[in-house]
Coordinates of N, CA and C in Angstrom, one line a residue:
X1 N 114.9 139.2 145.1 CA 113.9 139.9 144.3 C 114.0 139.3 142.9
X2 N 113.0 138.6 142.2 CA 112.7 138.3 141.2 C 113.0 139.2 140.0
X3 N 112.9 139.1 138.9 CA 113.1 139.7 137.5 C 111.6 140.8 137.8
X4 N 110.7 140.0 138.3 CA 109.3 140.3 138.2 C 108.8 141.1 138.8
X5 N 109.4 140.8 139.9 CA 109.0 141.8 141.4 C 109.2 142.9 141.5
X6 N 108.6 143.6 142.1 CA 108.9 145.4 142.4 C 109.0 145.5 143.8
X7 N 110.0 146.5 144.4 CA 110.5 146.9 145.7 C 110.3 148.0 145.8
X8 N 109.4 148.7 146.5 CA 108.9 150.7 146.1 C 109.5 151.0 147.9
X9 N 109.8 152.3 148.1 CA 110.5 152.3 149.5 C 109.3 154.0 149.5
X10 N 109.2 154.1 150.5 CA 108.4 155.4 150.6 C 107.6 155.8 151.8
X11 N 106.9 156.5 151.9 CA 106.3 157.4 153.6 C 104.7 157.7 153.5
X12 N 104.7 157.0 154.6 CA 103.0 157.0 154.8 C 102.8 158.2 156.3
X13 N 102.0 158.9 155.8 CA 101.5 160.1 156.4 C 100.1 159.4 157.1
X14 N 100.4 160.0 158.8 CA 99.1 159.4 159.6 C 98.8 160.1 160.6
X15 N 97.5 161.0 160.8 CA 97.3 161.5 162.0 C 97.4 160.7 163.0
X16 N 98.0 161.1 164.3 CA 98.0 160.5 165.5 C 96.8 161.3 166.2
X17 N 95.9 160.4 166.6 CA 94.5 161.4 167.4 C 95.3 161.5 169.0
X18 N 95.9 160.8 169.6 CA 96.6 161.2 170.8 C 97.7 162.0 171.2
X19 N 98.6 162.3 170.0 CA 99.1 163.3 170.0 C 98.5 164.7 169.3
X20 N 97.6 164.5 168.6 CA 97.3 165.4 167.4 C 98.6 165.9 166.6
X21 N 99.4 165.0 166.3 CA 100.3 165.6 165.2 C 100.5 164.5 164.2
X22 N 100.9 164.9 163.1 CA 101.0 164.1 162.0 C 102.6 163.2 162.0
X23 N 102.0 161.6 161.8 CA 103.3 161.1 161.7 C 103.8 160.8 160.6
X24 N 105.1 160.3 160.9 CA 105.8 159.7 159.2 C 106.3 158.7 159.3
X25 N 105.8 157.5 158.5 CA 106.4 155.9 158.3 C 106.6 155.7 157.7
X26 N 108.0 155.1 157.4 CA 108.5 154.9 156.4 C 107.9 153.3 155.9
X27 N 107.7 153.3 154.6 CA 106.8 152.0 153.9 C 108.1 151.6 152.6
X28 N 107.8 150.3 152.8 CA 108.2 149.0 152.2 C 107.3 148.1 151.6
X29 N 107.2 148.0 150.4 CA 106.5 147.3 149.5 C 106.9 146.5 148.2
X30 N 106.5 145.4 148.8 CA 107.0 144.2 147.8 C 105.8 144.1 147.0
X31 N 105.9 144.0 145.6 CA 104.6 143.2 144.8 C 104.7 142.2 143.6
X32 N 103.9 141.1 143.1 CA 105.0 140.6 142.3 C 104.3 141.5 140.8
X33 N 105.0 140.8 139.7 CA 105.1 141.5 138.3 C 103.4 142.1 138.1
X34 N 102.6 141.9 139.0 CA 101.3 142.1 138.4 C 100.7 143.5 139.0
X35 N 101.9 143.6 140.1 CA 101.5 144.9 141.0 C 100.4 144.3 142.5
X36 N 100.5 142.9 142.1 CA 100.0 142.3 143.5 C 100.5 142.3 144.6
X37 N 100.3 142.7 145.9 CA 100.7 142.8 146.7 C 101.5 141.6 147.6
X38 N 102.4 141.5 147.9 CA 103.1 140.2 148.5 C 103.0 140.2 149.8
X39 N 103.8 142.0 150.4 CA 103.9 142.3 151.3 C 104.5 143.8 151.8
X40 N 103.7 144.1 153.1 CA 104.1 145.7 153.2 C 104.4 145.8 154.9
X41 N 105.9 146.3 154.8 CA 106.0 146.3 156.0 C 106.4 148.1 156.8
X42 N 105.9 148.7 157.9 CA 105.9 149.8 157.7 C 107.1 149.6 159.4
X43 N 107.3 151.1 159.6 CA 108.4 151.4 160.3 C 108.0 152.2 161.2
X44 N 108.6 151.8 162.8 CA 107.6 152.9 163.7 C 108.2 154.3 163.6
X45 N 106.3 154.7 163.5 CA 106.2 156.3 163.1 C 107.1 157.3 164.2
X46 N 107.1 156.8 165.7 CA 108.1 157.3 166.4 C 109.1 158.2 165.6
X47 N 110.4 157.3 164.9 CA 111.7 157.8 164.3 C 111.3 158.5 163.1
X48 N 109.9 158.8 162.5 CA 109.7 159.2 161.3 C 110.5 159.1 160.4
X49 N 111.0 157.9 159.7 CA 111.9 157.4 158.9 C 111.6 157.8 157.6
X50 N 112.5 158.5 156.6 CA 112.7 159.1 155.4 C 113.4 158.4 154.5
X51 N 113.0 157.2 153.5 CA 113.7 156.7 152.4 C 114.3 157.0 151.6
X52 N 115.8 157.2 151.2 CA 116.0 157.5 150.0 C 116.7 156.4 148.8
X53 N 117.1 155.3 149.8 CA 117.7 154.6 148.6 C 117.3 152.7 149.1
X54 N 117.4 152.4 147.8 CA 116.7 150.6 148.1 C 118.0 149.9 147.3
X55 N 118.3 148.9 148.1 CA 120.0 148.1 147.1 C 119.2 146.8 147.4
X56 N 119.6 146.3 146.2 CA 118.8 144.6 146.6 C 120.5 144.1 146.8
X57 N 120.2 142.5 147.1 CA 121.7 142.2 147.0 C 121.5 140.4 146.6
X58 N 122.6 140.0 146.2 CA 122.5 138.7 145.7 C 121.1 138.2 145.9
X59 N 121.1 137.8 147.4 CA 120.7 137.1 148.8 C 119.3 137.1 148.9
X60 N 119.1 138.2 147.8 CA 117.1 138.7 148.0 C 117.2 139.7 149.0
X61 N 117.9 139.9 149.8 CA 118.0 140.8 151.3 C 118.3 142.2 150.1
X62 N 117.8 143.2 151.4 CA 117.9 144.5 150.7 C 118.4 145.5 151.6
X63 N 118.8 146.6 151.4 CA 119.5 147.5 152.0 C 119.1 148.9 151.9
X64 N 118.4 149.5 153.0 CA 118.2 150.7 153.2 C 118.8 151.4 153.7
X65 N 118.9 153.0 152.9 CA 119.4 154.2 153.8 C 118.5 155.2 153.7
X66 N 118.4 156.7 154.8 CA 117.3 157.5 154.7 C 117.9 158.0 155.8
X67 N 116.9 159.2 156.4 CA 117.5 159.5 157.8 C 116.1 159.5 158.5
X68 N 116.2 159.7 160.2 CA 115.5 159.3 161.2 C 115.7 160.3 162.5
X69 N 114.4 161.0 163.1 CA 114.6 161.7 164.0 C 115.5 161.2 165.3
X70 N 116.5 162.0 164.9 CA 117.7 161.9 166.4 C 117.1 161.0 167.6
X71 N 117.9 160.0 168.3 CA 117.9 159.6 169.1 C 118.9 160.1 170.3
X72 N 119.3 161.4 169.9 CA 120.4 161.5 171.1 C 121.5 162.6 170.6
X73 N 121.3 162.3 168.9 CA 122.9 162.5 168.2 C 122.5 164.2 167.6
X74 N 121.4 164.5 167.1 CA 121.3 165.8 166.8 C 119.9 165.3 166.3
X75 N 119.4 166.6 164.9 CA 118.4 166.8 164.4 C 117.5 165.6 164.1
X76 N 118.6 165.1 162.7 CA 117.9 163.6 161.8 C 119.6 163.1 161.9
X77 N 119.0 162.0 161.5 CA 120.7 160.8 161.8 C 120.2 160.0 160.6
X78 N 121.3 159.2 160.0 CA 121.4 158.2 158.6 C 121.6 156.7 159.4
X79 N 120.8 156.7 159.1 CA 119.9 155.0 159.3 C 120.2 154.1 157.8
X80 N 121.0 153.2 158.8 CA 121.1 151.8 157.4 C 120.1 150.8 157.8
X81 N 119.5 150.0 157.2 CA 119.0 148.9 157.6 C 119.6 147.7 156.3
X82 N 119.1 146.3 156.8 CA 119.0 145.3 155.8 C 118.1 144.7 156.6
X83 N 117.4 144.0 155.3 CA 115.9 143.7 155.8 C 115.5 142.0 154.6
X84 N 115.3 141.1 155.4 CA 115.6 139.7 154.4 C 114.4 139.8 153.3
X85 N 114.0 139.1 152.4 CA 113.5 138.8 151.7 C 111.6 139.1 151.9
X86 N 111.3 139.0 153.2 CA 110.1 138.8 153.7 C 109.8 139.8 154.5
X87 N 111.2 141.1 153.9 CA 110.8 142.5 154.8 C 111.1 142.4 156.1
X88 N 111.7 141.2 156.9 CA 111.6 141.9 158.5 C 113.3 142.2 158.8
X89 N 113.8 142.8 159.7 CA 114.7 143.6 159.6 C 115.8 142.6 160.3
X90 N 116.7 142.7 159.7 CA 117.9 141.6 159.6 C 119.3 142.7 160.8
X91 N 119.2 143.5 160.7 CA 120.3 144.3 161.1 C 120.0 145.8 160.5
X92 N 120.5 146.7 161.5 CA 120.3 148.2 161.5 C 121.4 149.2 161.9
X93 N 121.8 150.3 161.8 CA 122.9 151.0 162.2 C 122.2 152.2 162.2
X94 N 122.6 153.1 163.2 CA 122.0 154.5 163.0 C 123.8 155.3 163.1
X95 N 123.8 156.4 162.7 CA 124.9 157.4 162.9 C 124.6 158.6 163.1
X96 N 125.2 159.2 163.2 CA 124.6 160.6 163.6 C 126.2 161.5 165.1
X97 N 125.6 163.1 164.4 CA 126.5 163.7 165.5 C 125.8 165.0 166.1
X98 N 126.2 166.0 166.0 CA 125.3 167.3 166.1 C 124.7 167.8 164.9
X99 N 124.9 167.8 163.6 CA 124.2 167.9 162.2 C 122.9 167.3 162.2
X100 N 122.3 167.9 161.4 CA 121.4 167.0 160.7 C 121.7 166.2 159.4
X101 N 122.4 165.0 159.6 CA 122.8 163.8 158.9 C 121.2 163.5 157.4
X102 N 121.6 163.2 156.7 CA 120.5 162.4 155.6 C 121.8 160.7 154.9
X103 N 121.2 160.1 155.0 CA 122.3 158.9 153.7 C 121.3 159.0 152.5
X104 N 121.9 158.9 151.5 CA 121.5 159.3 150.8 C 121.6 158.2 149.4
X105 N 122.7 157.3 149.5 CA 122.8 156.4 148.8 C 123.7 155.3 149.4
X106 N 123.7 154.1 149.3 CA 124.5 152.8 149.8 C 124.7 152.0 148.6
X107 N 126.1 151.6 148.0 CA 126.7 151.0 147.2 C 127.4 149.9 148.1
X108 N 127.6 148.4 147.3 CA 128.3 147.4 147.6 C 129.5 147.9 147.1
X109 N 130.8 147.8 148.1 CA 131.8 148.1 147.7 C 133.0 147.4 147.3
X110 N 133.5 146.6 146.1 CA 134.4 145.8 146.0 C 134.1 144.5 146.6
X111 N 133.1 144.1 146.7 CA 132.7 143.1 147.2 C 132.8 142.5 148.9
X112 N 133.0 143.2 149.3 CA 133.6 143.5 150.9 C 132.6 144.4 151.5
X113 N 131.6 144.8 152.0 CA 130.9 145.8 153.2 C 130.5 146.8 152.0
X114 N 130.1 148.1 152.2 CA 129.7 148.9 151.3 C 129.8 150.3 152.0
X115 N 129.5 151.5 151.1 CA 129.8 152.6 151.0 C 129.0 153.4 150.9
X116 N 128.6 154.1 152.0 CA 127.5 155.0 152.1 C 127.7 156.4 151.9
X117 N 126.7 157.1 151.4 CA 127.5 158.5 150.9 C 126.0 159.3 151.6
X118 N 126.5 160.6 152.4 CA 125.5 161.1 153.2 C 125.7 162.4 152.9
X119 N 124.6 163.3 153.6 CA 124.7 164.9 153.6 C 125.0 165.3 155.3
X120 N 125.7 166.4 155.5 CA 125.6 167.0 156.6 C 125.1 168.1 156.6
X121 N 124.2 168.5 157.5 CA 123.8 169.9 157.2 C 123.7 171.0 158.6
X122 N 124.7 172.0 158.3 CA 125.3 172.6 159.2 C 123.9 173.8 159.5
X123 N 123.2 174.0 160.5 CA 122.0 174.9 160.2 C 122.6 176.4 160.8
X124 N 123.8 176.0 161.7 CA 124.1 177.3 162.3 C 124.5 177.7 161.3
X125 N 126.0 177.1 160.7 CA 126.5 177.8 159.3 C 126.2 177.8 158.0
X126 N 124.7 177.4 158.4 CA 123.7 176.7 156.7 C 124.8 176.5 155.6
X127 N 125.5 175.4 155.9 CA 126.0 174.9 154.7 C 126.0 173.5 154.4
X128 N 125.9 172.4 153.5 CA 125.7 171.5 153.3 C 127.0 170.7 152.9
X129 N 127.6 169.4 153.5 CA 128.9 168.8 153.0 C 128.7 167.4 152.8
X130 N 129.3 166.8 151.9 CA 129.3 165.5 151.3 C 129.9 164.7 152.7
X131 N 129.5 163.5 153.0 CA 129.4 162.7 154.0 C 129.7 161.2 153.5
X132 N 130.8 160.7 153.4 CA 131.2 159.1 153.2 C 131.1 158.3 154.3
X133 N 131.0 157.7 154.8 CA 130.8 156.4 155.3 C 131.2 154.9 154.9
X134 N 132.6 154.4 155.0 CA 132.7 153.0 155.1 C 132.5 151.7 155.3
X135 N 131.6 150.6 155.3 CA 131.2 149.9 156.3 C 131.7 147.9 156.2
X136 N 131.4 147.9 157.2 CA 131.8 146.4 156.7 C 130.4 145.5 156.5
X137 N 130.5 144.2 156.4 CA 128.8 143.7 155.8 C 128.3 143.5 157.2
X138 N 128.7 143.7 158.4 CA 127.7 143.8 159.6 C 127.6 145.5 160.0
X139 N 127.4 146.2 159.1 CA 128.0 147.6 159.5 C 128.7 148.4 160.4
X140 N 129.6 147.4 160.4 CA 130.3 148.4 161.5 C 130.7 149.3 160.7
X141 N 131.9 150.4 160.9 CA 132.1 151.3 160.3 C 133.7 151.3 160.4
X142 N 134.1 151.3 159.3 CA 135.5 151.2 158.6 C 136.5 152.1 158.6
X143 N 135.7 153.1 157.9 CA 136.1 154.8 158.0 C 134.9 155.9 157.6
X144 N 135.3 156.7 157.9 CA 134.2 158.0 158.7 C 134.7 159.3 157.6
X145 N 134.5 159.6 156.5 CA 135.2 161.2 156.1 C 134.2 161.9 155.9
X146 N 134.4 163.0 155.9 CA 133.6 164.5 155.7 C 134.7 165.0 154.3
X147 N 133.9 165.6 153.5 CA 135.1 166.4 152.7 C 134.6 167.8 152.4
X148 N 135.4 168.9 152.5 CA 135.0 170.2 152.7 C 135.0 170.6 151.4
X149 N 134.0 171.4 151.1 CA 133.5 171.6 149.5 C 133.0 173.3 149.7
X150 N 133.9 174.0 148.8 CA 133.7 175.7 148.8 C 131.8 175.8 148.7
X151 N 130.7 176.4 149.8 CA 130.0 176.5 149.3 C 128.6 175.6 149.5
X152 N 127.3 175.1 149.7 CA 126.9 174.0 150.1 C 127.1 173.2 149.0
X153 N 127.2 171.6 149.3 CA 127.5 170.5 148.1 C 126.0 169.9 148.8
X154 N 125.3 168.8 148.0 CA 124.1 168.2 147.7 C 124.8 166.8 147.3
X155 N 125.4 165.9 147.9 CA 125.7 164.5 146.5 C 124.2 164.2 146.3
X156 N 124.1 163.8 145.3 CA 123.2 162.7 144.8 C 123.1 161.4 144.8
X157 N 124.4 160.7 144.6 CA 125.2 159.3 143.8 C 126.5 159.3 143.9
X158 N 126.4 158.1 144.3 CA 128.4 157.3 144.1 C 128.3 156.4 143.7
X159 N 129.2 156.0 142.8 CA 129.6 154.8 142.0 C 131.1 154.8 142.7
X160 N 131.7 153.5 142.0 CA 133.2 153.1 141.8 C 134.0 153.2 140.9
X161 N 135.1 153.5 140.5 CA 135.5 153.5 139.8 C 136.6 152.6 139.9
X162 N 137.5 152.6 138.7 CA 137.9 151.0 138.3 C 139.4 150.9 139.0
X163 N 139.7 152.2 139.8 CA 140.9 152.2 140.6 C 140.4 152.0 142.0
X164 N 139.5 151.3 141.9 CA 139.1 150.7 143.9 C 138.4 152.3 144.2
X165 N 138.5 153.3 143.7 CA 138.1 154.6 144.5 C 136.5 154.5 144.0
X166 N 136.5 155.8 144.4 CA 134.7 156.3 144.0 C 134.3 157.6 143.2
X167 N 133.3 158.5 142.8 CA 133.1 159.0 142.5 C 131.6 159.9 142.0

C-alpha cells in the first residue's frame, strides 16, 4: 500500500431473489490517492463475513480479521485472512468453538507471527470475555487463552508493550 492509497474493509448488503433473504459480503477496496478505484474484491455472501480490522504489512499484503457464520464450530467464528497486494486471498484460518467468536483486532507481534485479540460471547450465560489468540506467520496457532473478567468485557485494541507482553 502506497502513501497514496486507501484500503476501506466493509459489507455490502444484497437481496438474494432465490432465497429471498438478505445477504452480507464482506468488501475490500483498494483506490489510489484520488479515490479511484484500483480494485474491489468482495467475499462469498454464503459466510456473511463481518470486517473489523485491516493490517497492511511490509509486503503490500494485508491482514484481515472479522467473524463469519459457523461452519460447524458454533454461532459466528473469527476469521483471519491475508490477501496479496491485488486482493486475492493468500491464506485463511477460521477458529471457532460453541460461542459466538468475533476477532476483533490482529497486531504483528515481535516480529514473529501475530496476535489476535477476540470476543467470546456466551448467549446462555450472556456474558462477554476477552479472547487472545497467538499465531505464527502461516497462522497456525501458538497459544489459545481466554481470560475471565468479573462481568461482560468488550476489548477493543491491543498493542505491545516494551516487556514482549500486551495490553
Amino acid at each position: 500500500l502506497s502513501n497514496q492509497d486507501l484500503l476501506i474493509g466493509s459489507g455490502i448488503l444484497t437481496y438474494n431473489t432465490s432465497t429471498s433473504q438478505i445477504d452480507f459480503s464482506g468488501c475490500i477496496i483498494k483506490t489510489d490517492n484520488s479515490g479511484i478505484l484500483k480494485w474491489m474484491k468482495l467475499t462469498d455472501p454464503t459466510y456473511n463475513l463481518l470486517e473489523y480490522n485491516l493490517k497492511v504489512e511490509n509486503d503490500n499484503s494485508y491482514f484481515i480479521t472479522g467473524d463469519i457464520d459457523s461452519i460447524g464450530f458454533g454461532n459466528k467464528d473469527i476469521l483471519v485472512m491475508n490477501i496479496d497486494s491485488s486482493g486475492n486471498v493468500v491464506q485463511s484460518k477460521i477458529f471457532g468453538n460453541s460461542y459466538i467468536e468475533s476477532g476483533i483486532e490482529i497486531i504483528k507481534y515481535l516480529d514473529n507471527g501475530w496476535l489476535l485479540i477476540a470476543i467470546d460471547k456466551n448467549n446462555v450465560q450472556h456474558i462477554s470475555q476477552p479472547h487472545f489468540i497467538r499465531l505464527d506467520d502461516s497462522l497456525n496457532v501458538l497459544w489459545n487463552k481466554k481470560i475471565l473478567t468479573p462481568g461482560n468485557y468488550y476489548p477493543t485494541s491491543i498493542s505491545t508493550t516494551s516487556d514482549s507482553g500486551f495490553i
